[in-house]
Tab-separated table of C-alpha atoms in Angstrom:
chain	number	residue	atom	x	y	z
A	111	MET	CA	-13.249	-15.498	26.062
A	112	ALA	CA	-9.299	-15.159	26.067
A	113	ARG	CA	-9.529	-11.712	24.086
A	114	ALA	CA	-12.271	-9.961	26.190
A	115	PRO	CA	-10.095	-8.674	29.193
A	116	VAL	CA	-8.037	-7.060	26.279
A	117	PHE	CA	-10.942	-4.892	24.892
A	118	THR	CA	-12.024	-4.169	28.593
A	119	ALA	CA	-8.259	-3.053	29.177
A	120	ALA	CA	-8.169	-0.611	26.096
A	121	LYS	CA	-11.700	0.593	26.726
A	122	GLN	CA	-10.843	1.427	30.267
A	123	ALA	CA	-7.657	3.229	29.064
A	124	GLU	CA	-9.477	5.288	26.940
A	125	GLN	CA	-11.966	6.242	29.626
A	126	LEU	CA	-9.131	7.029	31.875
A	127	ARG	CA	-7.504	9.173	28.769
A	128	GLU	CA	-10.605	11.133	28.801
A	129	ASP	CA	-10.604	11.719	32.516
A	130	GLY	CA	-7.071	13.133	32.189
A	131	ASN	CA	-8.008	15.091	29.399
A	132	PHE	CA	-10.837	16.594	31.833
A	133	PHE	CA	-8.630	17.161	34.609
A	134	PHE	CA	-5.833	18.949	32.376
A	135	ALA	CA	-8.426	21.388	30.828
A	136	LYS	CA	-9.177	22.068	34.542
A	137	ASN	CA	-5.621	22.848	35.183
A	138	ARG	CA	-5.569	19.597	37.461
A	139	PHE	CA	-2.171	18.593	36.167
A	140	SER	CA	-1.436	16.034	38.996
A	141	ALA	CA	-4.894	14.232	38.811
A	142	ALA	CA	-4.238	14.161	34.884
A	143	ILE	CA	-0.836	12.689	35.709
A	144	ASP	CA	-2.596	10.097	37.441
A	145	ALA	CA	-5.447	9.210	34.898
A	146	TYR	CA	-2.578	8.861	32.160
A	147	THR	CA	-0.325	6.912	34.180
A	148	GLU	CA	-3.294	4.458	34.820
A	149	ALA	CA	-3.851	4.316	30.924
A	150	ILE	CA	-0.351	3.518	30.555
A	151	THR	CA	-0.205	0.895	33.051
A	152	LEU	CA	-3.499	-0.681	31.265
A	153	CYS	CA	-1.959	-0.031	27.499
A	154	PRO	CA	1.602	1.061	27.196
A	155	ASN	CA	1.979	0.712	23.537
A	156	VAL	CA	-0.567	3.415	23.110
A	157	PRO	CA	1.470	6.886	22.466
A	158	ILE	CA	-0.896	9.525	22.816
A	159	TYR	CA	-0.980	8.296	26.539
A	160	TRP	CA	2.641	9.112	26.700
A	161	THR	CA	2.408	12.235	25.199
A	162	ASN	CA	-0.534	13.602	27.014
A	163	ARG	CA	1.516	12.773	30.321
A	164	ALA	CA	4.495	14.621	28.846
A	165	LEU	CA	2.474	17.517	28.059
A	166	CYS	CA	1.211	17.727	31.958
A	167	HIS	CA	4.960	17.433	33.075
A	168	ARG	CA	5.588	20.080	30.755
A	169	LYS	CA	3.235	22.442	32.475
A	170	ARG	CA	4.791	21.796	35.967
A	171	ASN	CA	8.219	22.356	34.368
A	172	ASP	CA	9.351	18.724	35.247
A	173	TRP	CA	11.495	18.393	31.916
A	174	THR	CA	13.285	15.202	33.227
A	175	ARG	CA	9.833	13.257	32.660
A	176	VAL	CA	8.893	15.318	29.671
A	177	GLU	CA	12.403	14.043	28.108
A	178	GLU	CA	11.219	10.516	29.437
A	179	ASP	CA	7.749	10.193	28.241
A	180	CYS	CA	8.680	11.842	24.788
A	181	ARG	CA	11.360	9.337	24.269
A	182	LYS	CA	8.925	6.300	24.993
A	183	ALA	CA	6.266	7.746	22.926
A	184	ILE	CA	9.059	8.035	19.887
A	185	GLU	CA	9.938	4.496	20.563
A	186	LEU	CA	6.394	3.534	19.913
A	187	ASP	CA	5.678	6.115	17.109
A	188	ASN	CA	8.669	7.756	15.716
A	189	HIS	CA	6.164	10.372	13.421
A	190	SER	CA	4.553	11.773	16.650
A	191	VAL	CA	5.149	15.568	16.324
A	192	LYS	CA	4.103	16.483	19.537
A	193	ALA	CA	6.702	13.862	20.829
A	194	HIS	CA	9.416	15.144	18.823
A	195	TYR	CA	8.311	18.694	19.628
A	196	MET	CA	8.677	18.446	23.473
A	197	LEU	CA	11.422	16.360	23.664
A	198	GLY	CA	13.026	19.176	21.446
A	199	LEU	CA	11.976	21.614	24.305
A	200	ALA	CA	12.926	19.377	27.472
A	201	LEU	CA	16.450	18.885	25.517
A	202	LEU	CA	16.988	22.961	24.966
A	203	GLN	CA	16.123	23.000	28.863
A	204	LYS	CA	19.267	21.200	29.639
A	205	GLN	CA	21.348	23.136	27.095
A	206	ASP	CA	21.626	20.565	24.568
A	207	TYR	CA	21.136	22.916	21.920
A	208	LYS	CA	22.412	20.666	19.109
A	209	GLU	CA	20.107	17.588	19.968
A	210	GLY	CA	17.086	19.798	20.987
A	211	VAL	CA	17.291	21.636	17.393
A	212	LYS	CA	17.356	18.247	15.746
A	213	GLU	CA	14.229	17.211	17.321
A	214	LEU	CA	12.297	20.649	16.693
A	215	GLU	CA	13.373	20.450	13.186
A	216	LYS	CA	11.872	16.535	12.988
A	217	ALA	CA	9.049	17.916	14.571
A	218	LEU	CA	8.585	20.776	11.699
A	219	ASP	CA	9.078	18.474	8.951
A	220	LEU	CA	6.621	16.009	10.480
A	221	GLY	CA	4.013	18.725	11.031
A	222	ARG	CA	4.227	20.507	7.725
A	223	GLY	CA	3.807	16.951	6.120
A	224	MET	CA	0.681	16.461	8.128
A	225	ASN	CA	-0.751	19.825	8.073
A	226	PRO	CA	1.126	22.687	6.796
A	227	LYS	CA	-1.134	25.404	7.873
A	228	GLY	CA	-1.820	23.927	11.563
A	229	TYR	CA	-1.144	26.126	14.212
A	230	MET	CA	1.350	23.530	15.642
A	231	VAL	CA	3.474	24.120	12.666
A	232	GLU	CA	3.874	27.971	13.264
A	233	GLU	CA	4.388	27.071	17.025
A	234	ILE	CA	6.901	24.706	16.357
A	235	TRP	CA	8.681	27.195	13.728
A	236	GLN	CA	8.949	29.898	16.536
A	237	GLU	CA	10.720	27.759	19.069
A	238	LEU	CA	12.878	26.519	16.372
A	239	ALA	CA	13.955	29.620	15.340
A	240	LYS	CA	14.613	30.519	19.521
A	241	ALA	CA	16.635	27.339	19.675
A	242	LYS	CA	18.922	28.284	16.633
A	243	TYR	CA	19.492	31.551	18.185
A	244	LEU	CA	20.478	29.793	21.656
A	245	GLU	CA	22.437	27.473	19.800
A	246	TRP	CA	24.255	30.296	17.844
A	247	GLU	CA	24.684	32.124	20.706
A	248	HIS	CA	26.243	29.398	23.022
A	249	GLU	CA	28.479	28.510	20.008
A	250	SER	CA	29.302	32.186	19.265
A	251	SER	CA	30.094	32.746	23.178
A	252	GLN	CA	32.526	29.880	22.898
A	253	ARG	CA	34.124	30.788	19.906
A	254	SER	CA	34.515	34.298	20.784
A	255	TRP	CA	36.270	33.092	24.031
A	256	ASP	CA	38.907	30.888	21.631
A	257	LEU	CA	39.318	33.803	19.621
A	258	GLN	CA	40.104	35.991	22.577
A	259	THR	CA	42.547	33.832	24.275
A	260	LEU	CA	44.166	33.275	20.920
A	261	LYS	CA	44.345	37.073	20.485
A	262	MET	CA	45.956	37.509	23.914
A	263	ALA	CA	48.420	34.456	23.497
A	264	CYS	CA	49.498	36.388	19.873
A	265	GLU	CA	49.716	39.557	21.524
A	266	GLU	CA	51.907	38.277	24.236
A	267	ALA	CA	54.317	36.398	21.441
A	268	LEU	CA	54.651	40.040	19.605
A	269	ARG	CA	55.512	41.704	23.084
A	270	GLU	CA	58.160	39.110	23.581
A	271	LYS	CA	59.500	39.253	20.245
A	272	HIS	CA	60.112	42.942	20.174
A	273	ALA	CA	61.485	42.849	23.811
A	274	ILE	CA	64.225	40.728	22.101
A	275	ASP	CA	64.706	42.955	19.215
A	276	ASP	CA	64.918	45.993	21.350
A	277	SER	CA	68.051	44.470	22.637
A	278	ASN	CA	69.500	44.068	19.279
A	279	ALA	CA	71.968	47.179	18.507
A	280	GLU	CA	71.385	46.852	14.691
A	281	GLU	CA	67.856	48.203	15.459
A	282	THR	CA	66.718	51.273	17.407
A	283	ILE	CA	63.796	51.022	20.040
A	284	ASP	CA	62.000	53.540	17.963
A	285	GLU	CA	61.926	51.238	14.616
A	286	SER	CA	61.026	48.185	17.032
A	287	ALA	CA	57.841	50.172	18.152
A	288	VAL	CA	56.705	51.252	14.979
A	289	ALA	CA	57.001	47.518	13.850
A	290	HIS	CA	55.354	46.373	16.551
A	291	ALA	CA	52.573	48.767	16.516
A	292	LYS	CA	51.824	47.842	12.800
A	293	GLN	CA	51.856	44.038	13.741
A	294	LEU	CA	49.341	44.665	16.483
A	295	GLU	CA	47.083	46.484	13.678
A	296	ALA	CA	47.660	43.635	11.404
A	297	LEU	CA	46.560	41.361	14.165
A	298	GLU	CA	43.302	43.128	15.353
A	299	ARG	CA	42.124	43.151	11.590
A	300	VAL	CA	42.538	39.400	11.512
A	301	PHE	CA	40.676	39.002	14.789
A	302	GLU	CA	37.733	41.460	13.494
A	303	LYS	CA	37.385	39.333	10.250
A	304	ALA	CA	37.512	36.097	12.374
A	305	ALA	CA	34.718	37.445	14.617
A	306	GLU	CA	32.352	38.742	11.806
A	307	ASP	CA	30.065	35.587	11.516
A	308	ASP	CA	29.494	35.525	14.966
A	309	THR	CA	28.080	39.360	14.725
A	310	PRO	CA	24.305	39.821	14.176
A	311	SER	CA	23.412	41.729	11.362
A	312	GLU	CA	19.872	43.203	9.945
A	313	VAL	CA	18.112	41.060	7.888
A	314	PRO	CA	17.623	42.230	4.224
A	315	ASP	CA	14.480	44.055	3.390
A	316	HIS	CA	13.919	41.485	0.693
A	317	LEU	CA	13.833	38.537	2.825
A	318	CYS	CA	10.879	40.125	4.864
A	319	CYS	CA	7.441	40.274	4.305
A	320	LYS	CA	6.022	43.687	3.056
A	321	ILE	CA	2.798	43.616	5.443
A	322	THR	CA	4.252	42.317	8.875
A	323	LEU	CA	8.190	43.268	8.321
A	324	ASP	CA	8.916	39.865	9.682
A	325	LEU	CA	11.126	37.369	8.278
A	326	PHE	CA	9.506	35.106	5.430
A	327	ARG	CA	8.357	31.614	6.593
A	328	ASP	CA	6.328	30.548	3.640
A	329	PRO	CA	6.660	32.997	1.025
A	330	VAL	CA	4.380	33.278	-2.047
A	331	ILE	CA	4.551	35.776	-5.021
A	332	ALA	CA	1.500	37.809	-6.489
A	333	PRO	CA	1.117	38.195	-10.359
A	334	SER	CA	2.455	42.167	-9.431
A	335	GLY	CA	5.591	40.643	-8.612
A	336	PHE	CA	5.475	41.322	-4.421
A	337	THR	CA	6.063	38.379	-2.468
A	338	TYR	CA	4.044	37.973	0.938
A	339	GLU	CA	3.851	35.932	3.806
A	340	ARG	CA	1.339	33.208	2.498
A	341	ALA	CA	-1.149	33.330	5.735
A	342	VAL	CA	-0.749	37.144	5.849
A	343	ILE	CA	-1.947	37.552	2.578
A	344	LEU	CA	-4.678	35.051	2.589
A	345	ASP	CA	-5.993	36.937	5.720
A	346	HIS	CA	-5.728	40.286	3.980
A	347	LEU	CA	-7.881	38.809	1.144
A	348	GLN	CA	-10.314	37.449	3.195
A	349	LYS	CA	-11.106	39.950	5.485
A	350	VAL	CA	-10.112	43.347	3.766
A	351	GLY	CA	-10.806	42.384	0.105
A	352	LYS	CA	-9.388	40.443	-2.916
A	353	PHE	CA	-6.945	42.816	-4.039
A	354	ASP	CA	-2.957	43.147	-3.896
A	355	PRO	CA	-2.297	45.173	-0.917
A	356	ILE	CA	0.495	47.112	-2.673
A	357	THR	CA	-0.811	47.565	-6.459
A	358	HIS	CA	-4.652	47.524	-5.525
A	359	GLU	CA	-4.970	45.270	-8.445
A	360	PRO	CA	-7.220	42.550	-8.264
A	361	LEU	CA	-5.896	39.332	-6.694
A	362	ARG	CA	-7.480	35.748	-5.659
A	363	PRO	CA	-5.768	32.931	-3.582
A	364	SER	CA	-5.353	30.896	-6.831
A	365	GLN	CA	-2.774	33.298	-8.225
A	366	LEU	CA	-0.486	33.111	-5.479
A	367	VAL	CA	2.446	31.046	-6.400
A	368	PRO	CA	5.360	29.671	-3.752
A	369	ASN	CA	8.363	31.973	-3.895
A	370	PHE	CA	11.162	28.963	-3.615
A	371	ALA	CA	13.726	31.534	-4.570
A	372	ILE	CA	13.032	33.505	-1.388
A	373	LYS	CA	12.455	30.652	0.670
A	374	GLU	CA	15.654	29.042	-0.361
A	375	ALA	CA	17.442	32.788	0.330
A	376	VAL	CA	16.051	32.720	3.869
A	377	ARG	CA	16.961	29.343	4.769
A	378	ALA	CA	20.694	30.243	3.347
A	379	TYR	CA	20.688	33.321	5.485
A	380	LEU	CA	19.834	31.751	8.663
A	381	GLU	CA	22.150	29.028	7.839
A	382	LYS	CA	25.126	31.604	7.348
A	383	HIS	CA	24.318	33.475	10.264
A	384	GLY	CA	23.545	30.901	12.708
A	385	TRP	CA	19.745	31.623	12.663
A	386	ALA	CA	20.967	34.959	14.546
A	387	TYR	CA	17.839	36.600	14.287
A	388	ARG	CA	15.357	36.543	17.294
A	389	LEU	CA	11.972	36.000	16.949
A	390	ASP	CA	9.980	37.363	19.819
C-alpha cells in the first residue's frame, strides 16, 4: 500500500508533461510552464521536466530561469545534451563567454556520442562557432585596448626622451628628430605584429568543402582524393547520383573515409584564430 502513491504521483507527473508538451506545441508557454512546474513538484528528480520548462523560458527569453532549470537538470543528469546546450546559451546571454563555450562544447561532445548525425549536433556546432567568435571578439577588443594604451604610453615616453635629448648641445635637433621618427616606425611594426592574431583572416581553401565552400565540420575523403563534408556528399549520392561530383567517377557511401588530417587542420586553424570565422 505504501508504494501506490509514488506510482500515482509518477503517472500524474507524466500526464502533466504530456499536457506541457501540448501547450508548448501551441505556443502557450505560460500554460506549458505551469504544467511542467506541477510535474516537477510531484517528481523533482526527473531531468526532462526541468529541461522542458527551461525550453519554455528560452522561448520567452527568460534566461535567468533557463540557467536555473538547466543547472538543476545537470545535477540530476550530467549527460543531458539539452541541459548543457541551453545552459551554454544562457551564459552567453550574460556575456560569460568562457563558461558558455565550455557548456556548448560539453553538449557537442555528448551529442556526437549519442547521435552524430542528429539535428541537434549541427545546431550546437553552429551556436558553438558563434559563441567562439563572440569570445574571440570580446577578448580581442580587450587586447586591442591594452595594446593601444601601451602603445600610447611608449610614444609618450619617446617624446619625453627626445625632448630631453633636444636640450643636449652635443646632438642637433635634426638628428634627434630623425632618431625619434625611426623609433616610432619600429614601435609601429612591433604593435602591428602583436595585433596580427586578433585580425580575422580568410579561411584557406583546403579547409572548405568543394560543394558548399563552407568550413569543414565532418570531412570525408573519396577515392578520387577530394574531400567533402559528409552530410553534403551523402545527400549528393542519394539525390543526384552515385558518382563523385568533381571527377564523375562511380562513388558509393561505403567508400568514404573520415579525413582526420583535415579535421585536425580545421581545429588547429580555429584554435589559432580564436574561431574568428563567423557562421551565419
